[in-house]
Short mmCIF file of C-alpha atoms and ligand atoms in Angstrom, two decimals:
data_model
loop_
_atom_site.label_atom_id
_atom_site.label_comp_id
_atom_site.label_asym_id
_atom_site.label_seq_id
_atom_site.Cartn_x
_atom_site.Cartn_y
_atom_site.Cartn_z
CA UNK A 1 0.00 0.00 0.00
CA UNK A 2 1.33 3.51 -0.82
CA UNK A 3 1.38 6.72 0.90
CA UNK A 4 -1.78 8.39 -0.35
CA UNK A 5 -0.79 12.36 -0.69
CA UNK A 6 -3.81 14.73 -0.97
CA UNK A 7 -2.93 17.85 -2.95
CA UNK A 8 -5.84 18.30 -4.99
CA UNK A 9 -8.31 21.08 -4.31
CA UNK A 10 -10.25 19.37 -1.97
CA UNK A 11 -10.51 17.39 0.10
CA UNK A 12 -7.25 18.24 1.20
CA UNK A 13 -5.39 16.30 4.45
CA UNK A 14 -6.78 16.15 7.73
CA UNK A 15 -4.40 17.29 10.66
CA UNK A 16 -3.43 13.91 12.40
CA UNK A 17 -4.12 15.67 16.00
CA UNK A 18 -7.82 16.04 14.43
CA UNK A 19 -8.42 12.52 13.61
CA UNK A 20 -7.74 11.77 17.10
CA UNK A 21 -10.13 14.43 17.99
CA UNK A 22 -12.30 13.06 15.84
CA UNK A 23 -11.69 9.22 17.65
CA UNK A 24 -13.61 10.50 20.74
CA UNK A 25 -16.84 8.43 21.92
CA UNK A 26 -19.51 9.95 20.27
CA UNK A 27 -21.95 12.08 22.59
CA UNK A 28 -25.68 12.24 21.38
CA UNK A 29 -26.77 15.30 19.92
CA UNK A 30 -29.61 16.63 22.17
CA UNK A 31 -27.12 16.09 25.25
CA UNK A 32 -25.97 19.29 27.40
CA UNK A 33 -21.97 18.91 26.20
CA UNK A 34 -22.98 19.05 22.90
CA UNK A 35 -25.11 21.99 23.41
CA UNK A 36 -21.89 23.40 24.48
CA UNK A 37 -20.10 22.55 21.62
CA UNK A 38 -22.78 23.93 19.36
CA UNK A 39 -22.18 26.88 20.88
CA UNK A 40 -18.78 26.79 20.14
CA UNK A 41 -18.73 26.18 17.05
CA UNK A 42 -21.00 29.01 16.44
CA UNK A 43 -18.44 31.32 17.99
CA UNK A 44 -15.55 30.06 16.49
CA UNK A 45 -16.95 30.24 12.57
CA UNK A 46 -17.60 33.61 13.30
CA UNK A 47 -14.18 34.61 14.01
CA UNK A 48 -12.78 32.79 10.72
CA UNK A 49 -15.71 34.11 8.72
CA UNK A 50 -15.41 37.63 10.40
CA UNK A 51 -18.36 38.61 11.11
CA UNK A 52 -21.03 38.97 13.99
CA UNK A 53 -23.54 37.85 11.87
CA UNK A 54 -25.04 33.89 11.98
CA UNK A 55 -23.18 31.75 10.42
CA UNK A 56 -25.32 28.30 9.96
CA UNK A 57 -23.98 25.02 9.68
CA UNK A 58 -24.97 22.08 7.48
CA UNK A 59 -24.94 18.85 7.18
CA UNK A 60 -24.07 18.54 3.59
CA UNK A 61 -21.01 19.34 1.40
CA UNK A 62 -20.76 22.97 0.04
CA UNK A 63 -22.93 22.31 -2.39
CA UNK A 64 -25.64 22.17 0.26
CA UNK A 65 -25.03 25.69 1.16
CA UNK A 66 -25.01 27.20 -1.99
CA UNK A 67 -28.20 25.61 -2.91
CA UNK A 68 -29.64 26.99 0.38
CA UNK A 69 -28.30 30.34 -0.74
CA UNK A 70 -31.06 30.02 -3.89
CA UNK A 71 -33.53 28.18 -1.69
CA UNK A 72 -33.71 31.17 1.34
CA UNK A 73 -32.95 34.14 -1.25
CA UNK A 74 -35.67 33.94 -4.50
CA UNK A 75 -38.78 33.32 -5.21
CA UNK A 76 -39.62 31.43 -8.46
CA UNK A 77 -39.41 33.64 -11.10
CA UNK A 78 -36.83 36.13 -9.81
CA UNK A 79 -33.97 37.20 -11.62
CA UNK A 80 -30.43 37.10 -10.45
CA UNK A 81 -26.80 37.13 -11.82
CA UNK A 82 -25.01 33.92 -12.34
CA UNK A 83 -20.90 35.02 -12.38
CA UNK A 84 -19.68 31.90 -14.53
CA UNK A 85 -15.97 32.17 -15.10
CA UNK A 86 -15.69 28.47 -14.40
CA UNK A 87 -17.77 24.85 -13.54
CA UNK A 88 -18.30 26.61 -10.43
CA UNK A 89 -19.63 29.51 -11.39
CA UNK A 90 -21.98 27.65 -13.98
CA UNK A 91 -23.65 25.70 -11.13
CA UNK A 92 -24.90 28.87 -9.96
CA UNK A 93 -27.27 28.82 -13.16
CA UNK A 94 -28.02 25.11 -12.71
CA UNK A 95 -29.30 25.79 -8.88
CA UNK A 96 -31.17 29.01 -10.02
CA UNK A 97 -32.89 27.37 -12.78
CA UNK A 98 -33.89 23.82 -10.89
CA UNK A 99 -35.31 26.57 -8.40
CA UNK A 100 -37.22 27.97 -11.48
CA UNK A 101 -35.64 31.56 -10.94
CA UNK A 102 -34.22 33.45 -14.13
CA UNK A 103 -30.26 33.33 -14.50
CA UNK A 104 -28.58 36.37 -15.86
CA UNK A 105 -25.50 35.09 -17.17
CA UNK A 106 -22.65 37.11 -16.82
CA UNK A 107 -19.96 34.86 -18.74
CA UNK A 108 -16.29 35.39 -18.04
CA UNK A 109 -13.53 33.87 -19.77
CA UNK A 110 -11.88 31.12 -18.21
CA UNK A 111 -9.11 31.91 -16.92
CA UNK A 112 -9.74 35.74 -16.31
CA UNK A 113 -11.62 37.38 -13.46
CA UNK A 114 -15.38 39.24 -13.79
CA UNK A 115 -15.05 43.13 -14.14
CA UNK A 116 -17.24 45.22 -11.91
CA UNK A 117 -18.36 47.13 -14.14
CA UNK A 118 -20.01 44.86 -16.03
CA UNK A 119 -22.52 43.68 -13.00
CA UNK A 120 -22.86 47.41 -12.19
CA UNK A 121 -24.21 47.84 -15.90
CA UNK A 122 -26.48 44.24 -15.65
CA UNK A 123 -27.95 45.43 -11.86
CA UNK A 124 -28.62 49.36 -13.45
CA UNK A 125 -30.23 47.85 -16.79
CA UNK A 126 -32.26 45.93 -14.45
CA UNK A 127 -33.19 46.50 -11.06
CA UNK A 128 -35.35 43.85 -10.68
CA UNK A 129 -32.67 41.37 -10.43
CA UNK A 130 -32.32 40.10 -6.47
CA UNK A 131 -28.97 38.91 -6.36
CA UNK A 132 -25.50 38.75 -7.87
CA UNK A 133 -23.83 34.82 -7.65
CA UNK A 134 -19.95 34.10 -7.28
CA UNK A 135 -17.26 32.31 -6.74
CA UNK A 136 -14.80 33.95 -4.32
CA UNK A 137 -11.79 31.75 -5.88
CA UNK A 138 -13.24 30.04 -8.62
CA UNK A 139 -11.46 26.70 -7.83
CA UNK A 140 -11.80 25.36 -11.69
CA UNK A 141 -9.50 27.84 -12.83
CA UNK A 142 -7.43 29.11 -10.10
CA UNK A 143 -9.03 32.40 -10.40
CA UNK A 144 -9.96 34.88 -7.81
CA UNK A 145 -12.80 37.53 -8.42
CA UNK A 146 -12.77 40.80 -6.73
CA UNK A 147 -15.03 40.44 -4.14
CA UNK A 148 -14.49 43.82 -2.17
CA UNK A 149 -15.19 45.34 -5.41
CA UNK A 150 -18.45 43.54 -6.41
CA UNK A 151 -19.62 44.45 -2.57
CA UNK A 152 -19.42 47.99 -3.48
CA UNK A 153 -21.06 47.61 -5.98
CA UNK A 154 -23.69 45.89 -5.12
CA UNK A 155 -24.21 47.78 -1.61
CA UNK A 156 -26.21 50.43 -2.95
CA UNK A 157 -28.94 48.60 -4.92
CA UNK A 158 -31.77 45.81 -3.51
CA UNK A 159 -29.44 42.97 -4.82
CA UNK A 160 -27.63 40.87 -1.96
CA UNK A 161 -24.25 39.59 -3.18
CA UNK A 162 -23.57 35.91 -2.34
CA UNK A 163 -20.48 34.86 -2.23
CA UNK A 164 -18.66 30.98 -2.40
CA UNK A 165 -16.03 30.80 -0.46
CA UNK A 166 -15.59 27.44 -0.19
CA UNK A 167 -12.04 26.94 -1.41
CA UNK A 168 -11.59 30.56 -0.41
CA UNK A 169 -11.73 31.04 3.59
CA UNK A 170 -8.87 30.30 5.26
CA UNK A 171 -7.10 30.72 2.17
CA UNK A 172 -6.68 34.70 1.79
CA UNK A 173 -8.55 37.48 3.67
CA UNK A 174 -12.27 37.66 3.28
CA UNK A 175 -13.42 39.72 6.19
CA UNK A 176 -17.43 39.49 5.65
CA UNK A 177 -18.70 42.45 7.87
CA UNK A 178 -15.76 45.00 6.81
CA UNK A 179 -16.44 44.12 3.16
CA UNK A 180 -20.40 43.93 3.34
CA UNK A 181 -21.13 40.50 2.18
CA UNK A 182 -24.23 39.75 2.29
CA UNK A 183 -23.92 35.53 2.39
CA UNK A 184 -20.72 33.81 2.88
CA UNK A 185 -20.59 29.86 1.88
CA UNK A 186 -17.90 27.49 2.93
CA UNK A 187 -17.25 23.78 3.41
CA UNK A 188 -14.94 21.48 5.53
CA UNK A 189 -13.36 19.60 3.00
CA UNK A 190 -10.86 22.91 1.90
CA UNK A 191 -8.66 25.30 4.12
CA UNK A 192 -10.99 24.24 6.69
CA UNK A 193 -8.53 20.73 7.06
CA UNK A 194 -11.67 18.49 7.65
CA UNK A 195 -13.23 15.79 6.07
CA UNK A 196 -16.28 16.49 3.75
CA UNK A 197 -19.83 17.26 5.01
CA UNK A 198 -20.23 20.32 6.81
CA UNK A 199 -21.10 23.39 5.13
CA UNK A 200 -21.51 27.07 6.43
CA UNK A 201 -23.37 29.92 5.06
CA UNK A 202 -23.29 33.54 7.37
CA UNK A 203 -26.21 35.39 6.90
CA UNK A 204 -26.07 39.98 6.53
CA UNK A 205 -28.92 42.23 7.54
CA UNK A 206 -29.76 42.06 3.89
CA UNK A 207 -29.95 38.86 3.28
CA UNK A 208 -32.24 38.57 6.04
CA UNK A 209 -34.80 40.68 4.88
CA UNK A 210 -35.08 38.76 1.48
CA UNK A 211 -35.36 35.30 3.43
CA UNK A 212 -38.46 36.76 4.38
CA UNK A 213 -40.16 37.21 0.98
CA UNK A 214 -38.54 34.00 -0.25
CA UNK A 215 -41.13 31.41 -1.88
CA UNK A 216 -38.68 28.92 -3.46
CA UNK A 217 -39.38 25.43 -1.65
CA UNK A 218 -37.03 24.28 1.01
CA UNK A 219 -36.96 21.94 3.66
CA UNK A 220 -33.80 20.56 5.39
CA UNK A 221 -31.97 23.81 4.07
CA UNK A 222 -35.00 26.22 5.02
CA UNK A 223 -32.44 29.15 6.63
CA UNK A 224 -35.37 30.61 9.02
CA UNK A 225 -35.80 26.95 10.67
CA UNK A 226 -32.24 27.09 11.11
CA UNK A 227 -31.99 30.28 12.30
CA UNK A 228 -34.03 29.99 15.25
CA UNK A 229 -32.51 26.42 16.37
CA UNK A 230 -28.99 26.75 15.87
CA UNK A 231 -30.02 30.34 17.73
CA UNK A 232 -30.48 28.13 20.82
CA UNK A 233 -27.40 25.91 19.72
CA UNK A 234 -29.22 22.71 18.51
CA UNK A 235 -29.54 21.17 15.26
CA UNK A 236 -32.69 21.25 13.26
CA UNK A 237 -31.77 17.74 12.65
CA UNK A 238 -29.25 14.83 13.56
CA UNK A 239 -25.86 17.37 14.07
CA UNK A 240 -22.40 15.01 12.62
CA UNK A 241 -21.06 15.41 15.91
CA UNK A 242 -18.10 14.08 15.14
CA UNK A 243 -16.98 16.78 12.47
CA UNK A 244 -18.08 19.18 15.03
CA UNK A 245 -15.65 17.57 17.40
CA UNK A 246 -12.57 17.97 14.27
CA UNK A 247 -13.97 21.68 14.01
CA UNK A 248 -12.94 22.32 17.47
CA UNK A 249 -9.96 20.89 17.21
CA UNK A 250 -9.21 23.08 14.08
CA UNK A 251 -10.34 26.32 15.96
CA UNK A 252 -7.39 25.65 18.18
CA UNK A 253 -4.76 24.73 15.25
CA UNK A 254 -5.88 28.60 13.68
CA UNK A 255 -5.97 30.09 16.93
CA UNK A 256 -2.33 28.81 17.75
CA UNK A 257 -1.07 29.75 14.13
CA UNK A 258 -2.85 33.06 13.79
CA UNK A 259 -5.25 33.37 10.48
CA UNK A 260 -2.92 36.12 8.98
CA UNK A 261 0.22 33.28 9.15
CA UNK A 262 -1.80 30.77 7.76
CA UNK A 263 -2.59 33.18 5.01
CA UNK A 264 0.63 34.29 4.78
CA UNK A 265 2.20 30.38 4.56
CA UNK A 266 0.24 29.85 1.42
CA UNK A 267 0.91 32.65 -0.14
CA UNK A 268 4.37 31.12 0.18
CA UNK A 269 3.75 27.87 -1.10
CA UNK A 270 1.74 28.84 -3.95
CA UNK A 271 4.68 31.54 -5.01
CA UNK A 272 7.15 28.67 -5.18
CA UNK A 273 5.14 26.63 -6.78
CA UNK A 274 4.35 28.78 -9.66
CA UNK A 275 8.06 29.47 -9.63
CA UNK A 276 8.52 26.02 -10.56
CA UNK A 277 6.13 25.93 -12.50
CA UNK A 278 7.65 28.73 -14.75
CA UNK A 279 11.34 27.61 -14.16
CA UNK A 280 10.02 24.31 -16.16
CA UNK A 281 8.52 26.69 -18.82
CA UNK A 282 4.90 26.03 -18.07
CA UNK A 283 2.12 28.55 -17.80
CA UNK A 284 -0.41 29.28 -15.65
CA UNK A 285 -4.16 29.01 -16.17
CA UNK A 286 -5.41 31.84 -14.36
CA UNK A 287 -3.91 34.54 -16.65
CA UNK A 288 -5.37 37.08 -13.79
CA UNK A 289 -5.49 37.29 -10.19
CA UNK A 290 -4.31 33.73 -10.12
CA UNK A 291 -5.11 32.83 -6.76
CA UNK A 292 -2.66 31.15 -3.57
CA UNK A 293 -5.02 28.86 -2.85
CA UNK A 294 -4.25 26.30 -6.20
CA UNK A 295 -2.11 26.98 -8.99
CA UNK A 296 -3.93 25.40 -12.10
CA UNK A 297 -1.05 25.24 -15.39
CA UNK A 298 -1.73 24.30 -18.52
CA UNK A 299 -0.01 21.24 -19.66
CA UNK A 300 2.87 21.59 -22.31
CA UNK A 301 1.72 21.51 -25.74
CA UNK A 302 1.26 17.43 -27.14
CA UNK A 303 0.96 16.66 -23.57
CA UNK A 304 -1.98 15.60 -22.09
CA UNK A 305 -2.57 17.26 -18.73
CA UNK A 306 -4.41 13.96 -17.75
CA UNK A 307 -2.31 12.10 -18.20
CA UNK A 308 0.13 13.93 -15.90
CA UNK A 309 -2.57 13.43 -12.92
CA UNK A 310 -2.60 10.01 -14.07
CA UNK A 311 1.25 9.19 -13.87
CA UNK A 312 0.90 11.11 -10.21
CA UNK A 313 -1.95 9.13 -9.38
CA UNK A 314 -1.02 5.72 -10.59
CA UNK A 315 2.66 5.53 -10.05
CA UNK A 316 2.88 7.75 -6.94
CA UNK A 317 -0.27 7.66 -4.90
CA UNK A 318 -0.33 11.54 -5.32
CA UNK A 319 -3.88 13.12 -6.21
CA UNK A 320 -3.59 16.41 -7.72
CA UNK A 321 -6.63 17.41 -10.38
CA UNK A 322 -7.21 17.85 -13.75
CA UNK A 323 -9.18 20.45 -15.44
CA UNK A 324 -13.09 20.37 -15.83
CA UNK A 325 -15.10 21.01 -18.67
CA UNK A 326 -13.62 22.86 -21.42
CA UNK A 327 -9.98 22.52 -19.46
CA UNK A 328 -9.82 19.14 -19.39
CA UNK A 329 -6.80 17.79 -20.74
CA UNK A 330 -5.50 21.09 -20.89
CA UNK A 331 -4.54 21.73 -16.88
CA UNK A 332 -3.45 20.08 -13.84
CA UNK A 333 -4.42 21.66 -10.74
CA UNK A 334 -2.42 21.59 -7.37
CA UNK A 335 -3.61 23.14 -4.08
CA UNK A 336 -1.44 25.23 -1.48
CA UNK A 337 -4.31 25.44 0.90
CA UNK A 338 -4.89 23.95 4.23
CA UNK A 339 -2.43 21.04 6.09
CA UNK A 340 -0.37 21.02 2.73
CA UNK A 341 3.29 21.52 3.87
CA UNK A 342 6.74 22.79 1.75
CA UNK A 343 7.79 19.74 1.75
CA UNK A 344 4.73 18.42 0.04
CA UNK A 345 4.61 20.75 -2.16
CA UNK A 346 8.40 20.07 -3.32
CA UNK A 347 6.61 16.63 -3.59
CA UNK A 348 4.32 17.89 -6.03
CA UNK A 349 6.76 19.48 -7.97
CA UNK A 350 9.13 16.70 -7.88
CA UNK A 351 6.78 13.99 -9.21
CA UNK A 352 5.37 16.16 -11.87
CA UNK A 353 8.94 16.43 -12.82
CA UNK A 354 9.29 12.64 -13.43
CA UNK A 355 5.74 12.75 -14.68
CA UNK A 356 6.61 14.98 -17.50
CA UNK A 357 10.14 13.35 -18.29
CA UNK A 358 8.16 9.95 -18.56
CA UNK A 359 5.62 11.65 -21.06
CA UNK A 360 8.31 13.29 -23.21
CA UNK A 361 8.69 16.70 -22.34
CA UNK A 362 12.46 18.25 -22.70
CA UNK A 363 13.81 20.35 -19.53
CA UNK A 364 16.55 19.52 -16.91
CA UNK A 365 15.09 17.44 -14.68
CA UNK A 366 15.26 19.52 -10.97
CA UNK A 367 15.43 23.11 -12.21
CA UNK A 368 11.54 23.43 -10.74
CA UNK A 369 12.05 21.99 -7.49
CA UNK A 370 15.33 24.31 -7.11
CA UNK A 371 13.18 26.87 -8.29
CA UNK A 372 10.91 26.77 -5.55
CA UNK A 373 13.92 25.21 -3.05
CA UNK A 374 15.16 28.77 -3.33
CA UNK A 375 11.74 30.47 -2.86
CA UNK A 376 11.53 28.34 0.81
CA UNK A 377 14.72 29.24 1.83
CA UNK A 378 14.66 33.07 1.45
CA UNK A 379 10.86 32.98 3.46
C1 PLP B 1 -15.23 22.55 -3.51
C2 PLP B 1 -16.05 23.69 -3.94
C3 PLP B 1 -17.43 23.73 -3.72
C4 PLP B 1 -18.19 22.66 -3.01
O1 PLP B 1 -18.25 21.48 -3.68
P1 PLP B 1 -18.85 20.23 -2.91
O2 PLP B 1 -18.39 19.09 -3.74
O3 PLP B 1 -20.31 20.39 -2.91
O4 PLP B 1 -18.29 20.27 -1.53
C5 PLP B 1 -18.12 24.86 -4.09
N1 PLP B 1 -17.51 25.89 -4.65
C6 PLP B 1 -16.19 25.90 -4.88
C7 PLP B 1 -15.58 27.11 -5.49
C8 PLP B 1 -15.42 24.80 -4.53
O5 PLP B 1 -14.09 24.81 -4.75
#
């Protein structure tokens, strides 16, 4: 059996001190200690999420929560603006239209990040549209939209802007209440450290007072059920006590490295692994505001980026990912967020290497993982 390395966007390796924390005896859910840890959990998402608003939990992956973000928001019929720069971004327009609301597609290049502008002119052509969709890193391409920017704009119209953040918190700085976000969405399975199956969504003022003129259907993600029980720190439902007990854990491991380090640490990783990258004369997907929290590069040409995460994959036991959609066979994706370390990442870098020797490609063999060697040893 071989080391399995996780370095794909998600999931992404679980702190070994949280799987022990995650080996306790399970407590039942309507007991007073897990009351408690309800209520710490409540506390503790606020402080990564920034904000004093609620932040809900769910039992679901991060789908769940964007969903809910439809689900709570519209009413059938409503129009609001899908941001699709990537396969994220297009489910946006798949949740709004199985809700029967009206998707406004704003399409972005892949590979480039949505102007401003551009939903400033959609939300002034039409002011009947209720919300504005996106992807805070759009994890398909690597790409990071401005976010403080589309909260400015949105701030002074009726249109709440809903933001995924599920690869994106804990990654860089997203501070909810200083920016104005109206819903925040995140998952576990990411910079979190966790396994799959929780899912958060934090809740604005403004967002609030749509919820209550919302007639889309809903029932295990219905936000004002949720609202009032998590309120009093209990599940609507069955809680998955045990991720709540790894969510503790990983309040501590932040708390102990400081959110700003943690940022700061990938930021590191992913700068020396797009030196690499470039040292071995690839290029990068994300041809702006390439985010830290994944580098996606675009195979060399007559190479099959596939078949790089296959060689990883088969020969190695290292997952990275491909590309989705239109980039598949095109990219290879490889994430700098969460419990990745240096020295996994020079792991990465290393077996792509030999990946892209055994496929053909011409470079000397090491220059990448000096490349980012050197970029480790000056941080
Ligand atoms: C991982 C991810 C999600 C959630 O996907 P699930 O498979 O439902 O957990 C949503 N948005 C982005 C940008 C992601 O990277």
């Amino acid at each position: 059996m071989k080391k399995v390395s996780l370095l794909a966007p998600g999931p992404t390796p679980v702190p070994p001190r949280t799987l022990l924390a995650m080996a306790q005896p399970l407590i039942h859910h309507r007991s007073s200690d897990f009351l408690e840890i309800f209520g710490r959990v409540r506390e503790g998402l606020k402080k990564i999420f920034k904000t004093n608003n609620d932040v809900l939990v769910f039992c679901s992956s991060g789908t769940g929560a964007m969903e809910s973000a439809v689900a709570n928001l519209l009413s059938p019929g409503d129009k609001a603006i899908a941001i699709r720069g990537g396969k994220f971004g297009e489910r946006w327009t798949e949740i709004l239209e199985a809700y029967g609301c009206q998707a406004v597609n704003l399409d972005v290049e892949w590979g480039y990040a949505v102007k401003p502008e551009d939903v400033a002119a959609l939300l002034k052509a039409d002011p009947s549209i209720k919300a504005v969709y996106v992807q805070a890193l759009e994890t398909s391409t690597g790409v990071a939209h401005p976010i403080k920017e589309l909260a400015q704009v949105t701030k002074g119209t009726g249109a709440v802007l809903v933001v995924d953040a599920v690869s994106a918190l804990g990654v860089y700085d997203i501070p909810t209440d200083e920016w104005g976000l109206d819903v925040v969405i995140s998952g576990s399975q990411k910079a979190l450290m966790l396994p799959p199956g929780l899912a958060f969504a934090s809740i604005g003022p403004k967002a609030l007072e749509m919820m209550k003129t919302s007639k889309c259907p809903k029932f295990y993600f219905s936000w004002a059920k949720e609202l009032k029980n998590q309120g009093d720190n209990k599940g609507t439902f069955t809680s998955p006590v045990t991720l709540f007990m790894g969510l503790l854990d990983i309040f501590e491991l932040i708390d102990e490295m400081g959110l700003d380090n943690i940022y700061k640490e990938t930021e590191i990783k992913s700068k020396a692994f797009k030196a690499a990258m470039a040292a071995l004369g690839l290029e990068l997907y994300s041809k702006e505001n390439a985010s830290t929290g994944l580098s996606a590069v675009e195979a060399p040409a007559g190479i099959d980026a596939q078949d790089v995460v296959g060689w990883l994959k088969n020969k190695y036991a290292i997952f990275i990912a491909g590309g989705q959609a239109q980039a598949k066979g095109k990219i290879f994706r490889v994430a700098h967020m969460g419990y990745i370390s240096e020295f996994d990442t020079l792991q990465a870098i290393s077996a792509i290497e030999m990946a892209l020797a055994g496929l053909g490609y011409e470079f000397d063999m090491g220059v990448g993982v000096a490349a980012a060697q050197k970029i480790f040893g000056e941080a």
